[in-house]
Short mmCIF file of C-alpha atoms in Angstrom, two decimals:
data_model
loop_
_atom_site.label_atom_id
_atom_site.label_comp_id
_atom_site.label_asym_id
_atom_site.label_seq_id
_atom_site.Cartn_x
_atom_site.Cartn_y
_atom_site.Cartn_z
CA UNK A 1 19.91 13.34 24.23
CA UNK A 2 18.72 11.86 21.06
CA UNK A 3 15.56 13.30 19.52
CA UNK A 4 12.63 11.57 18.01
CA UNK A 5 13.18 11.50 14.01
CA UNK A 6 10.31 12.06 11.53
CA UNK A 7 10.88 10.86 8.21
CA UNK A 8 8.83 12.78 5.68
CA UNK A 9 8.18 13.98 2.29
CA UNK A 10 9.02 17.57 1.57
CA UNK A 11 5.76 19.76 1.99
CA UNK A 12 3.77 16.60 3.11
CA UNK A 13 0.58 17.89 4.75
CA UNK A 14 0.66 15.02 7.16
CA UNK A 15 3.99 15.92 8.34
CA UNK A 16 3.10 19.65 8.29
CA UNK A 17 0.45 18.79 11.17
CA UNK A 18 3.41 17.94 13.42
CA UNK A 19 5.55 20.91 12.36
CA UNK A 20 2.54 23.11 13.37
CA UNK A 21 2.17 21.40 16.72
CA UNK A 22 5.82 22.05 17.38
CA UNK A 23 5.41 25.62 16.21
CA UNK A 24 2.40 26.28 18.50
CA UNK A 25 4.13 24.65 21.50
CA UNK A 26 7.41 26.49 20.92
CA UNK A 27 9.30 23.50 20.41
CA UNK A 28 10.51 23.38 16.89
CA UNK A 29 13.68 21.74 17.88
CA UNK A 30 12.24 18.86 19.74
CA UNK A 31 11.98 16.56 16.78
CA UNK A 32 14.54 15.94 13.81
CA UNK A 33 12.90 16.05 10.41
CA UNK A 34 14.59 13.90 7.57
CA UNK A 35 13.45 14.36 4.22
CA UNK A 36 12.80 11.22 1.98
CA UNK A 37 13.01 11.47 -1.82
CA UNK A 38 9.92 9.65 -3.02
CA UNK A 39 11.05 9.88 -6.78
CA UNK A 40 13.92 7.38 -5.59
CA UNK A 41 13.93 3.87 -4.28
CA UNK A 42 13.52 3.84 -0.60
CA UNK A 43 16.48 3.51 1.66
CA UNK A 44 16.81 -0.25 2.75
CA UNK A 45 17.68 0.75 6.28
CA UNK A 46 14.56 2.99 6.71
CA UNK A 47 12.47 0.28 4.91
CA UNK A 48 13.53 -2.26 7.40
CA UNK A 49 12.57 -0.07 10.24
CA UNK A 50 9.15 0.44 8.84
CA UNK A 51 8.77 -3.33 8.20
CA UNK A 52 8.44 -2.68 4.45
CA UNK A 53 5.63 0.00 4.48
CA UNK A 54 6.61 3.13 2.50
CA UNK A 55 3.76 5.38 3.75
CA UNK A 56 5.07 8.56 5.33
CA UNK A 57 5.55 10.16 7.78
CA UNK A 58 6.92 7.85 10.19
CA UNK A 59 8.28 8.72 13.66
CA UNK A 60 11.22 7.00 15.26
CA UNK A 61 11.41 7.54 18.80
CA UNK A 62 14.67 8.15 20.76
CA UNK A 63 14.49 4.29 21.66
CA UNK A 64 14.30 3.31 18.00
CA UNK A 65 10.60 2.44 18.08
CA UNK A 66 8.58 3.27 15.03
CA UNK A 67 5.29 5.08 14.97
CA UNK A 68 3.16 5.62 11.77
CA UNK A 69 -0.21 7.32 11.00
CA UNK A 70 0.14 11.22 11.26
CA UNK A 71 -2.71 11.53 13.62
CA UNK A 72 -1.29 8.71 15.99
CA UNK A 73 2.23 10.79 15.84
CA UNK A 74 0.44 13.97 16.33
CA UNK A 75 -1.46 12.76 19.48
CA UNK A 76 1.67 11.15 20.68
CA UNK A 77 3.92 14.13 20.43
CA UNK A 78 1.18 16.39 21.89
CA UNK A 79 1.12 13.81 24.97
CA UNK A 80 4.87 13.36 25.46
CA UNK A 81 6.30 16.75 24.91
CA UNK A 82 6.68 18.97 28.10
CA UNK A 83 4.43 21.73 28.83
CA UNK A 84 0.69 22.16 28.21
CA UNK A 85 -0.92 19.92 25.58
CA UNK A 86 -2.55 21.16 22.39
CA UNK A 87 -5.61 18.98 22.77
CA UNK A 88 -8.36 20.44 24.87
CA UNK A 89 -8.16 19.29 28.62
CA UNK A 90 -11.73 19.07 29.21
CA UNK A 91 -12.70 15.66 27.91
CA UNK A 92 -16.15 16.66 26.33
CA UNK A 93 -14.32 19.30 24.44
CA UNK A 94 -11.69 16.98 23.36
CA UNK A 95 -14.36 14.65 22.24
CA UNK A 96 -15.77 17.52 20.19
CA UNK A 97 -12.50 18.14 18.62
CA UNK A 98 -11.97 14.45 17.87
CA UNK A 99 -15.48 14.49 16.09
CA UNK A 100 -14.29 17.26 13.86
CA UNK A 101 -11.05 15.43 13.25
CA UNK A 102 -12.82 12.30 12.27
CA UNK A 103 -14.18 14.36 9.33
CA UNK A 104 -10.76 14.81 7.93
CA UNK A 105 -10.18 11.44 6.32
CA UNK A 106 -13.13 11.89 3.94
CA UNK A 107 -12.32 15.56 3.32
CA UNK A 108 -8.74 14.77 2.45
CA UNK A 109 -9.56 11.80 0.17
CA UNK A 110 -12.29 13.76 -1.65
CA UNK A 111 -9.88 16.64 -2.47
CA UNK A 112 -7.15 14.35 -3.71
CA UNK A 113 -9.57 12.36 -5.94
CA UNK A 114 -10.76 15.62 -7.21
CA UNK A 115 -7.42 17.23 -8.05
CA UNK A 116 -6.30 13.87 -9.72
CA UNK A 117 -9.41 13.54 -11.71
CA UNK A 118 -8.77 13.33 -15.54
CA UNK A 119 -12.29 13.30 -16.85
CA UNK A 120 -13.87 17.03 -17.41
CA UNK A 121 -17.38 15.62 -17.33
CA UNK A 122 -16.80 14.58 -13.78
CA UNK A 123 -15.60 18.03 -12.55
CA UNK A 124 -18.98 19.25 -11.05
CA UNK A 125 -19.42 15.81 -9.19
CA UNK A 126 -16.14 16.14 -7.37
CA UNK A 127 -16.68 19.83 -6.65
CA UNK A 128 -20.17 19.15 -5.22
CA UNK A 129 -18.87 16.37 -3.20
CA UNK A 130 -16.21 18.69 -1.62
CA UNK A 131 -18.60 21.41 -1.24
CA UNK A 132 -20.93 19.00 0.68
CA UNK A 133 -18.26 18.28 3.01
CA UNK A 134 -17.51 21.82 3.77
CA UNK A 135 -21.18 22.46 4.38
CA UNK A 136 -21.10 19.66 6.93
CA UNK A 137 -18.16 21.28 8.65
CA UNK A 138 -19.98 24.67 8.41
CA UNK A 139 -22.84 23.05 10.41
CA UNK A 140 -20.60 21.50 12.95
CA UNK A 141 -18.88 24.83 13.60
CA UNK A 142 -22.38 26.51 13.90
CA UNK A 143 -23.24 23.71 16.44
CA UNK A 144 -20.32 24.13 18.71
CA UNK A 145 -19.27 27.65 18.23
CA UNK A 146 -21.42 29.78 16.02
CA UNK A 147 -20.01 33.19 16.79
CA UNK A 148 -16.32 32.25 17.15
CA UNK A 149 -13.67 31.82 14.58
CA UNK A 150 -11.87 28.64 15.61
CA UNK A 151 -13.67 25.50 16.86
CA UNK A 152 -12.85 26.86 20.49
CA UNK A 153 -11.15 30.14 21.52
CA UNK A 154 -8.02 29.50 19.67
CA UNK A 155 -6.19 27.55 16.98
CA UNK A 156 -6.10 23.96 18.34
CA UNK A 157 -5.91 20.42 17.64
CA UNK A 158 -8.52 20.07 14.98
CA UNK A 159 -7.07 23.19 13.23
CA UNK A 160 -3.46 21.67 13.27
CA UNK A 161 -5.19 18.56 11.49
CA UNK A 162 -7.12 20.37 8.86
CA UNK A 163 -4.94 23.39 7.87
CA UNK A 164 -2.41 21.56 6.12
CA UNK A 165 -5.04 20.22 3.94
CA UNK A 166 -6.57 23.55 3.29
CA UNK A 167 -3.08 24.60 2.13
CA UNK A 168 -2.71 21.49 0.11
CA UNK A 169 -6.11 22.35 -1.63
CA UNK A 170 -4.29 25.32 -3.14
CA UNK A 171 -3.86 22.90 -6.00
CA UNK A 172 -7.74 22.84 -6.28
CA UNK A 173 -7.84 26.59 -6.35
CA UNK A 174 -5.23 26.80 -9.15
CA UNK A 175 -5.97 23.55 -11.35
CA UNK A 176 -9.79 23.38 -10.84
CA UNK A 177 -10.72 27.16 -10.11
CA UNK A 178 -12.26 26.00 -6.82
CA UNK A 179 -13.54 28.44 -4.38
CA UNK A 180 -16.12 28.50 -1.57
CA UNK A 181 -19.30 29.99 -2.82
CA UNK A 182 -20.95 32.96 -1.21
CA UNK A 183 -23.76 32.42 1.13
CA UNK A 184 -24.57 31.41 4.81
CA UNK A 185 -24.07 27.75 4.28
CA UNK A 186 -20.45 28.44 3.91
CA UNK A 187 -19.77 31.55 6.04
CA UNK A 188 -19.00 29.99 9.24
CA UNK A 189 -16.47 27.59 7.64
CA UNK A 190 -15.22 30.28 5.45
CA UNK A 191 -14.30 32.16 8.57
CA UNK A 192 -12.59 29.15 10.07
CA UNK A 193 -10.81 28.46 6.88
CA UNK A 194 -9.29 32.02 6.44
CA UNK A 195 -8.31 32.13 10.12
CA UNK A 196 -6.44 28.72 9.87
CA UNK A 197 -4.65 29.77 6.67
CA UNK A 198 -3.56 33.12 8.11
CA UNK A 199 -2.19 31.58 11.44
CA UNK A 200 1.58 32.38 11.90
CA UNK A 201 2.21 28.81 12.98
CA UNK A 202 1.02 27.47 9.57
CA UNK A 203 3.51 29.20 7.18
CA UNK A 204 5.70 26.24 6.42
CA UNK A 205 4.42 26.14 2.83
CA UNK A 206 3.48 28.56 0.01
CA UNK A 207 0.92 28.25 -2.80
CA UNK A 208 3.75 28.54 -5.46
CA UNK A 209 5.35 25.48 -3.85
CA UNK A 210 2.21 23.32 -3.72
CA UNK A 211 1.10 24.27 -7.07
CA UNK A 212 4.60 23.46 -8.69
CA UNK A 213 5.14 20.30 -6.81
CA UNK A 214 1.75 18.80 -7.22
CA UNK A 215 1.30 19.56 -10.94
CA UNK A 216 1.66 15.78 -11.53
CA UNK A 217 -1.10 15.07 -9.27
CA UNK A 218 -3.30 17.33 -11.18
CA UNK A 219 -2.32 15.03 -14.21
CA UNK A 220 -3.43 12.02 -12.34
CA UNK A 221 0.03 10.81 -11.09
CA UNK A 222 0.61 10.49 -7.45
CA UNK A 223 3.42 9.67 -5.03
CA UNK A 224 6.14 10.56 -7.34
CA UNK A 225 4.87 8.51 -10.45
CA UNK A 226 5.97 9.73 -13.88
CA UNK A 227 3.45 11.17 -16.15
CA UNK A 228 3.49 9.71 -19.66
CA UNK A 229 5.85 11.76 -21.89
CA UNK A 230 7.86 13.14 -19.06
CA UNK A 231 11.05 12.03 -17.68
CA UNK A 232 11.25 14.12 -14.28
CA UNK A 233 8.64 14.18 -11.55
CA UNK A 234 7.29 17.52 -10.40
CA UNK A 235 8.34 16.17 -7.10
CA UNK A 236 11.98 16.04 -8.09
CA UNK A 237 14.34 18.00 -5.60
CA UNK A 238 16.40 19.31 -8.50
CA UNK A 239 15.98 21.62 -10.08
CA UNK A 240 14.33 23.22 -6.98
CA UNK A 241 10.86 24.54 -7.41
CA UNK A 242 11.90 28.13 -6.78
CA UNK A 243 13.67 28.11 -10.13
CA UNK A 244 10.70 26.79 -12.25
CA UNK A 245 7.93 28.71 -13.95
CA UNK A 246 4.33 28.40 -12.74
CA UNK A 247 2.89 25.24 -14.54
CA UNK A 248 -0.15 25.76 -16.94
CA UNK A 249 -3.55 25.81 -15.12
CA UNK A 250 -5.24 23.71 -17.75
CA UNK A 251 -4.77 20.19 -16.42
CA UNK A 252 -7.08 18.67 -18.91
CA UNK A 253 -4.86 19.84 -21.91
CA UNK A 254 -2.28 17.21 -21.11
CA UNK A 255 1.25 17.66 -19.76
CA UNK A 256 3.57 20.32 -20.49
CA UNK A 257 7.10 19.30 -21.30
CA UNK A 258 9.95 18.69 -18.85
CA UNK A 259 11.61 21.69 -20.40
CA UNK A 260 8.64 23.98 -20.10
CA UNK A 261 8.15 22.99 -16.55
CA UNK A 262 11.77 24.11 -15.65
CA UNK A 263 12.55 20.46 -14.75
CA UNK A 264 15.39 19.89 -17.30
CA UNK A 265 18.00 22.40 -18.49
CA UNK B 1 -27.47 12.24 39.67
CA UNK B 2 -28.41 12.01 35.97
CA UNK B 3 -26.39 9.51 33.92
CA UNK B 4 -25.17 9.85 30.46
CA UNK B 5 -27.54 8.12 27.96
CA UNK B 6 -26.52 6.19 24.99
CA UNK B 7 -28.97 5.79 22.20
CA UNK B 8 -28.34 2.61 20.17
CA UNK B 9 -29.65 -0.12 17.99
CA UNK B 10 -29.96 -3.55 19.72
CA UNK B 11 -26.77 -5.60 19.21
CA UNK B 12 -25.07 -2.80 17.39
CA UNK B 13 -21.37 -3.55 17.44
CA UNK B 14 -20.49 0.05 17.82
CA UNK B 15 -22.24 0.27 21.19
CA UNK B 16 -21.21 -3.00 22.17
CA UNK B 17 -17.74 -1.36 22.52
CA UNK B 18 -19.18 0.81 25.11
CA UNK B 19 -20.71 -2.05 26.99
CA UNK B 20 -17.35 -3.98 26.85
CA UNK B 21 -15.61 -0.90 28.31
CA UNK B 22 -18.26 -0.51 31.08
CA UNK B 23 -17.92 -4.40 31.82
CA UNK B 24 -14.05 -4.39 31.95
CA UNK B 25 -14.08 -1.38 34.27
CA UNK B 26 -16.67 -2.71 36.49
CA UNK B 27 -19.15 0.17 35.88
CA UNK B 28 -22.07 -1.31 34.00
CA UNK B 29 -24.57 1.13 35.55
CA UNK B 30 -22.47 4.26 34.83
CA UNK B 31 -24.53 4.76 31.48
CA UNK B 32 -28.09 4.30 30.68
CA UNK B 33 -28.70 2.40 27.46
CA UNK B 34 -31.82 3.34 25.36
CA UNK B 35 -32.80 1.25 22.32
CA UNK B 36 -33.67 2.91 19.06
CA UNK B 37 -35.99 0.87 16.62
CA UNK B 38 -34.49 1.36 13.17
CA UNK B 39 -37.35 -0.06 11.45
CA UNK B 40 -39.50 2.84 12.53
CA UNK B 41 -39.15 6.56 11.90
CA UNK B 42 -36.95 8.26 14.34
CA UNK B 43 -38.24 9.93 17.39
CA UNK B 44 -38.41 13.77 16.54
CA UNK B 45 -37.02 14.60 19.87
CA UNK B 46 -34.01 12.50 19.61
CA UNK B 47 -33.60 13.81 15.85
CA UNK B 48 -33.45 17.36 17.09
CA UNK B 49 -30.80 16.57 19.51
CA UNK B 50 -28.70 14.94 17.04
CA UNK B 51 -29.41 17.70 14.59
CA UNK B 52 -30.80 15.60 11.94
CA UNK B 53 -28.17 12.91 11.82
CA UNK B 54 -29.45 9.32 12.26
CA UNK B 55 -26.09 7.47 12.85
CA UNK B 56 -25.99 5.60 15.87
CA UNK B 57 -24.78 5.40 18.77
CA UNK B 58 -24.98 8.78 20.23
CA UNK B 59 -24.01 9.80 23.75
CA UNK B 60 -25.95 12.52 25.64
CA UNK B 61 -23.95 13.73 28.61
CA UNK B 62 -25.47 14.49 32.02
CA UNK B 63 -25.68 18.12 30.84
CA UNK B 64 -27.59 17.24 27.57
CA UNK B 65 -24.53 17.67 25.28
CA UNK B 66 -24.41 15.30 22.29
CA UNK B 67 -21.49 13.21 21.15
CA UNK B 68 -21.38 10.92 18.08
CA UNK B 69 -18.94 8.40 16.72
CA UNK B 70 -18.26 5.24 18.69
CA UNK B 71 -14.58 5.61 18.95
CA UNK B 72 -14.90 9.16 20.20
CA UNK B 73 -17.57 8.20 22.82
CA UNK B 74 -15.41 5.16 23.83
CA UNK B 75 -12.52 7.40 24.44
CA UNK B 76 -14.41 10.04 26.19
CA UNK B 77 -16.13 7.41 28.68
CA UNK B 78 -12.68 5.90 29.17
CA UNK B 79 -11.20 9.33 30.18
CA UNK B 80 -14.25 10.45 32.37
CA UNK B 81 -15.13 7.45 34.39
CA UNK B 82 -13.53 7.14 37.72
CA UNK B 83 -10.71 4.71 38.33
CA UNK B 84 -7.98 3.39 35.84
CA UNK B 85 -8.47 4.03 32.21
CA UNK B 86 -8.68 0.97 29.74
CA UNK B 87 -6.27 2.83 27.29
CA UNK B 88 -2.49 2.32 27.98
CA UNK B 89 -1.07 4.87 30.27
CA UNK B 90 2.19 4.78 28.40
CA UNK B 91 1.98 7.20 25.48
CA UNK B 92 3.89 4.96 23.16
CA UNK B 93 1.92 1.85 24.12
CA UNK B 94 -1.15 4.07 23.70
CA UNK B 95 0.20 5.18 20.17
CA UNK B 96 0.57 1.46 19.18
CA UNK B 97 -2.89 0.46 20.24
CA UNK B 98 -4.25 3.53 18.24
CA UNK B 99 -2.29 2.48 15.27
CA UNK B 100 -4.12 -1.06 15.58
CA UNK B 101 -7.38 0.80 16.17
CA UNK B 102 -6.92 2.83 12.95
CA UNK B 103 -7.21 -0.58 11.07
CA UNK B 104 -10.67 -1.09 12.22
CA UNK B 105 -12.37 1.26 9.83
CA UNK B 106 -11.24 -0.69 6.60
CA UNK B 107 -11.69 -3.92 8.42
CA UNK B 108 -15.37 -3.26 9.23
CA UNK B 109 -16.29 -1.77 5.73
CA UNK B 110 -14.70 -4.78 4.10
CA UNK B 111 -16.67 -7.24 6.09
CA UNK B 112 -20.09 -5.38 5.63
CA UNK B 113 -19.44 -5.14 2.07
CA UNK B 114 -18.60 -8.69 1.67
CA UNK B 115 -21.82 -9.95 3.81
CA UNK B 116 -24.03 -7.64 1.56
CA UNK B 117 -22.55 -8.70 -1.66
CA UNK B 118 -25.19 -10.26 -3.91
CA UNK B 119 -22.97 -11.39 -6.92
CA UNK B 120 -21.61 -15.01 -6.50
CA UNK B 121 -18.91 -14.27 -8.77
CA UNK B 122 -17.31 -11.57 -6.38
CA UNK B 123 -17.25 -13.84 -3.36
CA UNK B 124 -13.69 -14.76 -3.57
CA UNK B 125 -12.57 -11.20 -4.16
CA UNK B 126 -14.25 -10.14 -0.96
CA UNK B 127 -12.97 -13.15 0.92
CA UNK B 128 -9.40 -12.28 -0.21
CA UNK B 129 -9.64 -8.58 0.53
CA UNK B 130 -10.67 -9.67 4.27
CA UNK B 131 -7.95 -12.32 4.64
CA UNK B 132 -5.41 -9.59 3.26
CA UNK B 133 -6.64 -7.30 6.26
CA UNK B 134 -6.40 -10.19 8.82
CA UNK B 135 -2.78 -10.85 7.52
CA UNK B 136 -2.01 -7.36 8.11
CA UNK B 137 -3.34 -7.49 11.61
CA UNK B 138 -1.20 -10.73 11.95
CA UNK B 139 1.96 -8.83 11.00
CA UNK B 140 1.05 -5.96 13.51
CA UNK B 141 0.71 -8.35 16.34
CA UNK B 142 3.91 -10.12 15.45
CA UNK B 143 5.75 -6.86 15.61
CA UNK B 144 4.39 -5.78 18.73
CA UNK B 145 3.80 -8.82 20.84
CA UNK B 146 4.88 -11.96 18.84
CA UNK B 147 4.55 -14.45 21.87
CA UNK B 148 1.57 -12.98 23.61
CA UNK B 149 -2.24 -13.31 23.08
CA UNK B 150 -3.55 -9.74 23.32
CA UNK B 151 -1.80 -6.86 21.74
CA UNK B 152 -0.39 -6.14 25.32
CA UNK B 153 -0.66 -8.19 28.59
CA UNK B 154 -4.39 -8.17 28.67
CA UNK B 155 -7.64 -7.53 26.89
CA UNK B 156 -7.45 -3.47 26.25
CA UNK B 157 -8.76 -0.75 24.12
CA UNK B 158 -8.00 -2.19 20.84
CA UNK B 159 -9.73 -5.35 21.85
CA UNK B 160 -12.68 -3.48 22.95
CA UNK B 161 -12.85 -1.93 19.42
CA UNK B 162 -12.42 -5.12 17.52
CA UNK B 163 -13.99 -7.81 19.39
CA UNK B 164 -17.77 -6.55 18.52
CA UNK B 165 -16.70 -6.65 14.93
CA UNK B 166 -15.33 -10.17 15.35
CA UNK B 167 -18.78 -11.15 16.74
CA UNK B 168 -20.54 -9.33 14.00
CA UNK B 169 -18.66 -11.21 11.44
CA UNK B 170 -20.28 -14.36 12.57
CA UNK B 171 -22.68 -13.49 9.71
CA UNK B 172 -19.75 -14.14 7.51
CA UNK B 173 -19.15 -17.58 9.05
CA UNK B 174 -22.77 -18.55 8.60
CA UNK B 175 -23.80 -16.88 5.23
CA UNK B 176 -20.25 -17.01 3.43
CA UNK B 177 -18.75 -19.96 5.11
CA UNK B 178 -15.71 -17.72 6.01
CA UNK B 179 -13.02 -19.14 8.17
CA UNK B 180 -9.42 -18.01 8.67
CA UNK B 181 -7.22 -20.51 6.77
CA UNK B 182 -4.61 -22.78 8.54
CA UNK B 183 -0.98 -21.53 8.50
CA UNK B 184 1.45 -19.03 10.05
CA UNK B 185 0.25 -16.03 8.06
CA UNK B 186 -2.84 -16.27 10.36
CA UNK B 187 -1.73 -18.06 13.49
CA UNK B 188 -1.05 -14.82 15.68
CA UNK B 189 -4.24 -13.13 14.66
CA UNK B 190 -6.12 -16.34 15.05
CA UNK B 191 -4.80 -16.59 18.73
CA UNK B 192 -5.90 -12.93 19.29
CA UNK B 193 -9.29 -13.64 17.64
CA UNK B 194 -10.05 -16.49 19.93
CA UNK B 195 -9.07 -14.92 23.16
CA UNK B 196 -11.14 -11.77 22.10
CA UNK B 197 -14.13 -14.07 21.41
CA UNK B 198 -13.84 -15.97 24.62
CA UNK B 199 -13.37 -12.97 27.09
CA UNK B 200 -16.05 -12.75 29.62
CA UNK B 201 -16.48 -8.94 29.09
CA UNK B 202 -17.72 -9.64 25.51
CA UNK B 203 -20.61 -11.90 26.02
CA UNK B 204 -23.37 -9.27 25.02
CA UNK B 205 -24.31 -11.06 21.96
CA UNK B 206 -24.65 -14.64 20.58
CA UNK B 207 -24.13 -15.99 17.23
CA UNK B 208 -27.69 -17.04 17.05
CA UNK B 209 -28.94 -13.50 17.64
CA UNK B 210 -26.42 -12.01 15.01
CA UNK B 211 -27.26 -14.61 12.21
CA UNK B 212 -31.16 -14.05 12.74
CA UNK B 213 -30.97 -10.20 12.91
CA UNK B 214 -28.47 -9.63 10.14
CA UNK B 215 -30.24 -12.00 7.53
CA UNK B 216 -31.50 -8.98 5.63
CA UNK B 217 -27.82 -7.63 5.49
CA UNK B 218 -26.92 -11.04 3.85
CA UNK B 219 -29.56 -10.18 1.28
CA UNK B 220 -28.04 -6.73 0.75
CA UNK B 221 -30.49 -4.80 2.84
CA UNK B 222 -28.94 -2.62 5.35
CA UNK B 223 -30.01 -0.38 8.27
CA UNK B 224 -33.63 -1.71 8.49
CA UNK B 225 -34.51 -1.62 4.81
CA UNK B 226 -37.00 -4.09 3.47
CA UNK B 227 -35.97 -6.83 1.30
CA UNK B 228 -38.18 -7.17 -1.76
CA UNK B 229 -40.97 -9.64 -1.26
CA UNK B 230 -40.92 -9.20 2.38
CA UNK B 231 -43.06 -7.08 4.78
CA UNK B 232 -41.18 -7.37 7.94
CA UNK B 233 -37.39 -6.58 8.59
CA UNK B 234 -35.30 -9.18 10.16
CA UNK B 235 -34.33 -6.28 12.70
CA UNK B 236 -37.83 -6.08 13.84
CA UNK B 237 -38.40 -6.35 17.75
CA UNK B 238 -41.36 -8.43 17.44
CA UNK B 239 -41.50 -11.52 16.99
CA UNK B 240 -38.42 -11.58 19.02
CA UNK B 241 -35.43 -13.45 17.47
CA UNK B 242 -35.31 -16.15 20.06
CA UNK B 243 -38.66 -17.38 18.90
CA UNK B 244 -37.77 -17.58 15.19
CA UNK B 245 -35.99 -20.45 13.32
CA UNK B 246 -32.39 -20.03 12.01
CA UNK B 247 -32.58 -18.45 8.54
CA UNK B 248 -31.42 -20.47 5.38
CA UNK B 249 -27.60 -20.16 4.99
CA UNK B 250 -27.78 -19.85 1.11
CA UNK B 251 -27.83 -16.11 0.71
CA UNK B 252 -27.62 -16.19 -3.07
CA UNK B 253 -30.92 -18.13 -3.37
CA UNK B 254 -33.13 -15.08 -2.57
CA UNK B 255 -35.06 -14.40 0.49
CA UNK B 256 -36.98 -16.84 2.54
CA UNK B 257 -40.73 -15.60 3.37
CA UNK B 258 -41.74 -13.70 6.36
CA UNK B 259 -43.60 -16.83 7.47
CA UNK B 260 -40.63 -18.92 6.92
CA UNK B 261 -38.30 -16.63 9.04
CA UNK B 262 -40.92 -16.63 11.86
CA UNK B 263 -41.41 -12.77 11.18
CA UNK B 264 -45.29 -13.21 10.98
CA UNK B 265 -47.61 -15.65 12.52
#
């Protein structure tokens, strides 16, 4: 039988959600993943299927139908795969996890704007904004499960949505020295965050890979765009990231050379 | 038996979604609606229930649990009420309606920023942005149901989400002279829009009510805030909107007086 196909960027957090879902449900082979190289022009056949939009991931069903939006695809797969859903069965509990999931969009946008910021004078503003969102999530978890670790009794749909973003934000730890401050305002979300990061279903990426691939984001260049003075994107497939040195932490000092980054021989 | 309670602003588009759902499913008495006057300080008891947040609507379940976010509440009610759900049963079709629903956030924000704009030089920019979103929806409907009227065969979940916003945007017709241009780029979404506007389950509000209550929005003052030079909000419950004259269309000329707006005797 034909499988659904997910077209995605390597280590994309939005498709990592789908990988986490499949891992949690023990069905890692239920979907075929095909990598798209965003540093090259998009394959015309795929572009025709997606009607010109280039946002990834997209899912192609076994019938050739196209779905976009990672949260839509996540919920779709959770609904159609055999076995118990990851979403909470109880409608109220599902609404609660959906309220938490609704916070993910602003959270993600804030973190990406923060890492891409090029103005040192704005660093604290971005940090405070992200901390405010963490504080809000802390309050949400205190409201719904003050003594627990996850939102409910185990890693669930909300965790599958947020964890790839927590891992992505390794780029903030590295390039911005970001860390959750000590204190009760963050204790509950810190516990949640740590448990999400440590869960075995979420090991698709490493800090080293994120930090190396997202160096160009830290210099303000997203989606495979080239940084001025460079000829190879940090997202390039070759040379592979394992062979490259760790990039410099100081993003505000300007780019290292292709050679120093291990991007050319 | 205790019913769920929805706390809401009069004619709020986000709670109109819930009213449309109840109307379509023939269960208008399944939920109690309680009006909150946003021009007055919030009732401390309600504020305690919602843990300090003032965004409306909120739903209080029969057990006293609180749900926020109109789309979360909408899907929750659709799931728990007896009888057939409004959402599409088929997971792929449900994913399609969810993709359309995902466009609602930017659509709503764009329309509100447009009506609240106070700089005449920016009018075309706001108009073009909204038209771009309509064009995108036109393409989406052409992709999924080119010859139909609704997204599927009848008024459904996506229509329940968008129609209250279409009605809200009467304030753009009135205060900005907004209208969808003629032409094939908008023909499909115009057909959809017209059918949504005309559907009998969506008659909770009238253009007259929207235009009168949202006059202050057109002057840049949202959420019950007072316009400079005025002592009564256009959202005030008294005198009721039926007794007031239609406000002036020219929002860029500055506010009419409380007296001319029929807000004081």
